PDB file of C-alpha atoms in Angstrom:
ATOM      1  CA  UNK Z   1       0.043   0.507   0.051  1.00 64.00           C
ATOM      2  CA  UNK Z   2       3.583   2.310  -0.087  1.00 74.00           C
ATOM      3  CA  UNK Z   3       2.157   2.522  -4.622  1.00 84.00           C
ATOM      4  CA  UNK Z   4       0.043   5.362  -3.403  1.00 85.00           C
ATOM      5  CA  UNK Z   5       2.436   8.288  -1.060  1.00 88.00           C
ATOM      6  CA  UNK Z   6       5.242   7.040  -3.879  1.00 91.00           C
ATOM      7  CA  UNK Z   7       2.592   8.575  -6.141  1.00 94.00           C
ATOM      8  CA  UNK Z   8       1.941  11.298  -5.105  1.00 94.00           C
ATOM      9  CA  UNK Z   9       5.509  12.184  -4.194  1.00 96.00           C
ATOM     10  CA  UNK Z  10       5.694  11.676  -7.949  1.00 96.00           C
ATOM     11  CA  UNK Z  11       2.940  13.893  -8.566  1.00 95.00           C
ATOM     12  CA  UNK Z  12       4.342  16.673  -6.666  1.00 95.00           C
ATOM     13  CA  UNK Z  13       7.885  16.483  -8.809  1.00 96.00           C
ATOM     14  CA  UNK Z  14       5.837  16.998 -11.518  1.00 96.00           C
ATOM     15  CA  UNK Z  15       4.427  20.378 -10.009  1.00 95.00           C
ATOM     16  CA  UNK Z  16       8.054  22.036  -9.675  1.00 94.00           C
ATOM     17  CA  UNK Z  17       8.186  21.560 -13.850  1.00 96.00           C
ATOM     18  CA  UNK Z  18       4.722  24.537 -13.649  1.00 95.00           C
ATOM     19  CA  UNK Z  19       5.696  27.325 -15.330  1.00 95.00           C
ATOM     20  CA  UNK Z  20       4.373  29.195 -11.807  1.00 92.00           C
ATOM     21  CA  UNK Z  21       6.557  27.181  -9.984  1.00 93.00           C
ATOM     22  CA  UNK Z  22       9.378  27.700 -12.202  1.00 96.00           C
ATOM     23  CA  UNK Z  23       9.622  31.323 -12.275  1.00 96.00           C
ATOM     24  CA  UNK Z  24      10.871  30.985  -8.356  1.00 95.00           C
ATOM     25  CA  UNK Z  25      14.197  28.787  -7.657  1.00 95.00           C
ATOM     26  CA  UNK Z  26      13.380  28.756  -4.726  1.00 96.00           C
ATOM     27  CA  UNK Z  27      10.001  27.441  -4.551  1.00 95.00           C
ATOM     28  CA  UNK Z  28      11.177  25.044  -6.949  1.00 96.00           C
ATOM     29  CA  UNK Z  29      14.093  24.282  -4.583  1.00 97.00           C
ATOM     30  CA  UNK Z  30      11.607  23.715  -1.987  1.00 97.00           C
ATOM     31  CA  UNK Z  31       9.316  21.722  -4.019  1.00 96.00           C
ATOM     32  CA  UNK Z  32      12.864  19.540  -4.651  1.00 97.00           C
ATOM     33  CA  UNK Z  33      13.308  18.944  -1.145  1.00 97.00           C
ATOM     34  CA  UNK Z  34      10.323  18.122  -0.070  1.00 97.00           C
ATOM     35  CA  UNK Z  35       9.872  14.911  -2.421  1.00 97.00           C
ATOM     36  CA  UNK Z  36      13.363  13.652  -1.662  1.00 97.00           C
ATOM     37  CA  UNK Z  37      12.423  13.410   2.324  1.00 98.00           C
ATOM     38  CA  UNK Z  38       9.072  11.819   1.839  1.00 96.00           C
ATOM     39  CA  UNK Z  39      11.300   9.647  -0.799  1.00 96.00           C
ATOM     40  CA  UNK Z  40      13.092   8.997   2.161  1.00 96.00           C
ATOM     41  CA  UNK Z  41      10.557   8.414   4.381  1.00 95.00           C
ATOM     42  CA  UNK Z  42       8.709   6.574   2.380  1.00 93.00           C
ATOM     43  CA  UNK Z  43      11.544   4.299   2.044  1.00 93.00           C
ATOM     44  CA  UNK Z  44      12.044   4.178   5.609  1.00 93.00           C
ATOM     45  CA  UNK Z  45       9.352   3.291   6.065  1.00 89.00           C
ATOM     46  CA  UNK Z  46       9.482  -0.084   3.799  1.00 89.00           C
ATOM     47  CA  UNK Z  47      12.515  -1.194   5.388  1.00 91.00           C
ATOM     48  CA  UNK Z  48      10.621  -1.432   8.626  1.00 90.00           C
ATOM     49  CA  UNK Z  49       7.632  -3.275   7.705  1.00 86.00           C
ATOM     50  CA  UNK Z  50       9.755  -5.430   5.667  1.00 86.00           C
ATOM     51  CA  UNK Z  51      11.869  -6.357   8.705  1.00 89.00           C
ATOM     52  CA  UNK Z  52       9.224  -6.308  11.001  1.00 87.00           C
ATOM     53  CA  UNK Z  53       7.147  -8.172   8.439  1.00 85.00           C
ATOM     54  CA  UNK Z  54       3.834  -5.377   8.965  1.00 82.00           C
ATOM     55  CA  UNK Z  55       2.318  -4.065   6.273  1.00 80.00           C
ATOM     56  CA  UNK Z  56      -0.175  -0.807   6.270  1.00 76.00           C
ATOM     57  CA  UNK Z  57      -3.606  -0.510   5.430  1.00 78.00           C
ATOM     58  CA  UNK Z  58      -6.040   2.349   5.009  1.00 76.00           C
ATOM     59  CA  UNK Z  59      -8.694   2.387   6.977  1.00 79.00           C
ATOM     60  CA  UNK Z  60     -11.942   4.606   5.604  1.00 77.00           C
ATOM     61  CA  UNK Z  61     -14.094   6.490   8.105  1.00 81.00           C
ATOM     62  CA  UNK Z  62     -16.894   8.136   7.931  1.00 82.00           C
ATOM     63  CA  UNK Z  63     -14.922  10.934   9.582  1.00 82.00           C
ATOM     64  CA  UNK Z  64     -12.864  10.792   6.518  1.00 84.00           C
ATOM     65  CA  UNK Z  65     -15.025  11.612   3.700  1.00 87.00           C
ATOM     66  CA  UNK Z  66     -15.616  14.751   6.094  1.00 90.00           C
ATOM     67  CA  UNK Z  67     -12.827  16.617   6.226  1.00 90.00           C
ATOM     68  CA  UNK Z  68     -11.821  14.886   2.322  1.00 91.00           C
ATOM     69  CA  UNK Z  69     -15.021  17.248   0.759  1.00 94.00           C
ATOM     70  CA  UNK Z  70     -14.376  20.121   3.015  1.00 95.00           C
ATOM     71  CA  UNK Z  71     -10.529  20.351   1.900  1.00 96.00           C
ATOM     72  CA  UNK Z  72     -11.804  19.435  -1.862  1.00 96.00           C
ATOM     73  CA  UNK Z  73     -14.045  21.787  -1.390  1.00 96.00           C
ATOM     74  CA  UNK Z  74     -11.966  24.830   0.330  1.00 96.00           C
ATOM     75  CA  UNK Z  75      -9.726  23.720  -3.012  1.00 94.00           C
ATOM     76  CA  UNK Z  76     -12.235  24.286  -4.775  1.00 95.00           C
ATOM     77  CA  UNK Z  77     -12.990  27.934  -3.985  1.00 94.00           C
ATOM     78  CA  UNK Z  78      -9.157  28.868  -3.735  1.00 93.00           C
ATOM     79  CA  UNK Z  79      -8.544  27.262  -7.117  1.00 90.00           C
ATOM     80  CA  UNK Z  80     -11.641  29.538  -8.512  1.00 89.00           C
ATOM     81  CA  UNK Z  81     -10.087  32.471  -7.120  1.00 87.00           C
ATOM     82  CA  UNK Z  82      -7.015  32.521  -7.767  1.00 78.00           C
ATOM     83  CA  UNK Z  83      -7.170  34.103 -11.070  1.00 69.00           C
TER      84      UNK Z  83
END
């Protein structure tokens, strides 16, 4: 189940190539630095889970649905009025 965070990290790296981000060198390095730290963290979690013989699970709860909808609505609002 560690493929999902890795895919999101790849998405962060891809976002660093957007022109709006590329216009600011500090922002580019911030994106890349956070992506490197995330990959290192995910690799350590993967190694630890293999060493202990455990796995990670995702358990969805109703609270998570509400939180996801609130985040989605806030991001949609920001995206709409960011022009």
